[in-house]
PDB file of C-alpha atoms in Angstrom:
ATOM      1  CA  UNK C   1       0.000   0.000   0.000  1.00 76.00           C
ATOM      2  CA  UNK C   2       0.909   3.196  -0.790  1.00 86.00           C
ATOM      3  CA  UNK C   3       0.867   5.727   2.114  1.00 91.00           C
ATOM      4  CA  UNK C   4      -0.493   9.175   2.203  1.00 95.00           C
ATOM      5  CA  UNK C   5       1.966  11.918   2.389  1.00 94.00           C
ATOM      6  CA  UNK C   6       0.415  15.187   4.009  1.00 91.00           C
ATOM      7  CA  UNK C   7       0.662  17.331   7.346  1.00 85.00           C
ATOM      8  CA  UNK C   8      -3.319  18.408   6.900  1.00 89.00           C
ATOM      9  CA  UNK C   9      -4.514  17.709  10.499  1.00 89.00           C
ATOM     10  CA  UNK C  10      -8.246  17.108   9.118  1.00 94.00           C
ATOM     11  CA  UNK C  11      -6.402  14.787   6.291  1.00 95.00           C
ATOM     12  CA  UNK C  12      -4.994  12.806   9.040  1.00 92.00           C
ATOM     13  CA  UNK C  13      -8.235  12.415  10.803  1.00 94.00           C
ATOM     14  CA  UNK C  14     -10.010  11.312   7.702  1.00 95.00           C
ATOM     15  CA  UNK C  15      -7.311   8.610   6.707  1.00 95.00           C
ATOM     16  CA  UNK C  16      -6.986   7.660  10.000  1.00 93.00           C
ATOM     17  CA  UNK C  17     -10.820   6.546  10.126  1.00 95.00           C
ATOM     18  CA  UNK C  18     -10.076   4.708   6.641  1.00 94.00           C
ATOM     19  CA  UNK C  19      -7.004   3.158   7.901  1.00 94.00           C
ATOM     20  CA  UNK C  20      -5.138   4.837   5.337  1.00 95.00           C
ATOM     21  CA  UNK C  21      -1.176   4.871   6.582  1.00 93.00           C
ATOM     22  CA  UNK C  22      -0.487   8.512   6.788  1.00 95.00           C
ATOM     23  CA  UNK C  23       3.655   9.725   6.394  1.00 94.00           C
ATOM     24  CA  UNK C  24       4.446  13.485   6.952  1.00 92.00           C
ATOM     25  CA  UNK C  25       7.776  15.730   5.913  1.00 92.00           C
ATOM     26  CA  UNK C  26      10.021  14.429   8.602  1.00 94.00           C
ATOM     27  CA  UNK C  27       8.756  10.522   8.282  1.00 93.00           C
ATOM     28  CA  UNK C  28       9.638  11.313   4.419  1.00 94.00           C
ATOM     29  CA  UNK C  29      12.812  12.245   4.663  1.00 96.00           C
ATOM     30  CA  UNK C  30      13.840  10.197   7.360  1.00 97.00           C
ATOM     31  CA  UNK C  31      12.608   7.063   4.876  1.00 94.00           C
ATOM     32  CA  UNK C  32      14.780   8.326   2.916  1.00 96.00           C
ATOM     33  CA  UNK C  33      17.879   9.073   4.805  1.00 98.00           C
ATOM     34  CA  UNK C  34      16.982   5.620   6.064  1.00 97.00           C
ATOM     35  CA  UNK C  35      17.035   4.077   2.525  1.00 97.00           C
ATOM     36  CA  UNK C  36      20.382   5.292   1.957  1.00 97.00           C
ATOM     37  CA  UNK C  37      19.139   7.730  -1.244  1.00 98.00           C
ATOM     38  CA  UNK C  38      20.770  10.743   0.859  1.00 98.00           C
ATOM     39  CA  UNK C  39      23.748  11.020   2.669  1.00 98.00           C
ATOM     40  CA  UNK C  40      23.908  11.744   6.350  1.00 98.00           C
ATOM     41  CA  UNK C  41      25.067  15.188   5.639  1.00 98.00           C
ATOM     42  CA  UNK C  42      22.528  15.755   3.309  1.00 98.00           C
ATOM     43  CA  UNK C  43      20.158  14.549   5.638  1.00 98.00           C
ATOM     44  CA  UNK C  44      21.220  17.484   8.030  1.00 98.00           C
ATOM     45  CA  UNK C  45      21.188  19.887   5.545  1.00 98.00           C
ATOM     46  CA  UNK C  46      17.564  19.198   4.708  1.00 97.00           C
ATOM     47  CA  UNK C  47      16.415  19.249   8.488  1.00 98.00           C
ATOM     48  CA  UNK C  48      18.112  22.412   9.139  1.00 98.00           C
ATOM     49  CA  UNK C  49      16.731  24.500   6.403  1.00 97.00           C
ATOM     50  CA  UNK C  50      13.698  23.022   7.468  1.00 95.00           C
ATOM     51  CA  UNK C  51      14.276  24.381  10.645  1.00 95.00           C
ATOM     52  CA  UNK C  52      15.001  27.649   9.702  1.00 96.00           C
ATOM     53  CA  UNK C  53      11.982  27.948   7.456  1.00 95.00           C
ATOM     54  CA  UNK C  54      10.489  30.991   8.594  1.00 93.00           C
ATOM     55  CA  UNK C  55       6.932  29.614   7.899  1.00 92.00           C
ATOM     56  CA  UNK C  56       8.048  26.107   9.219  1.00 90.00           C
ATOM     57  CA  UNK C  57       5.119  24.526  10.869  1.00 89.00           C
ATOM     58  CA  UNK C  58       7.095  20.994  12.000  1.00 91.00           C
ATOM     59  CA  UNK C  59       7.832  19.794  15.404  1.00 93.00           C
ATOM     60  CA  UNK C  60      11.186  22.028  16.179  1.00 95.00           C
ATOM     61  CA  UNK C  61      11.665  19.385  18.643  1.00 96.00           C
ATOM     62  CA  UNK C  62      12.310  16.800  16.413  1.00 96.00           C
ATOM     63  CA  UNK C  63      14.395  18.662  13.968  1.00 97.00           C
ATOM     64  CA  UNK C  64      16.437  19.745  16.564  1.00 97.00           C
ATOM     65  CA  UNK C  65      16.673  16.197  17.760  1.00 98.00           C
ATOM     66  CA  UNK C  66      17.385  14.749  14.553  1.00 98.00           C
ATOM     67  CA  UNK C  67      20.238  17.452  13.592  1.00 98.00           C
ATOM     68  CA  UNK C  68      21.852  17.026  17.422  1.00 98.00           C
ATOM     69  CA  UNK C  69      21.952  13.153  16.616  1.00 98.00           C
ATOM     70  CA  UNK C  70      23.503  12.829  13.157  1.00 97.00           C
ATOM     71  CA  UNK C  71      25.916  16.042  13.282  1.00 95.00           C
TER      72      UNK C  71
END
């Protein structure tokens, strides 16, 4: 199955219900840093300019995390 890929709280809910598997930004990348498609560097990169998105709506907690772990 293909999961859905969105951060749209009422999304969430409604896949939830349908027992759709939901995957946001960070679960996306991390899949991918995970895969081995992007380095561990790159993987930083991304989550700090996420980070420093001024209209950044993620968990800074779990950026900050993820950047404090792999730098």
């Amino acid at each position: 199955r293909v999961p859905l890929l969105t951060g749209d709280g009422n999304l969430i809910k409604a896949a939830s219900k349908e027992c759709v598997r939901v995957i946001g930004t960070i679960g996306l990348i991390d899949w991918v840093f995970g895969e081995k498609i992007i380095s561990t560097a790159d993987y930083v990169e991304y989550l700090k300019r996420l980070l420093s998105h001024p209209s950044t709506r993620l968990p800074i907690s779990e950026l900050e995390a993820r950047i404090s772990k792999y730098s």
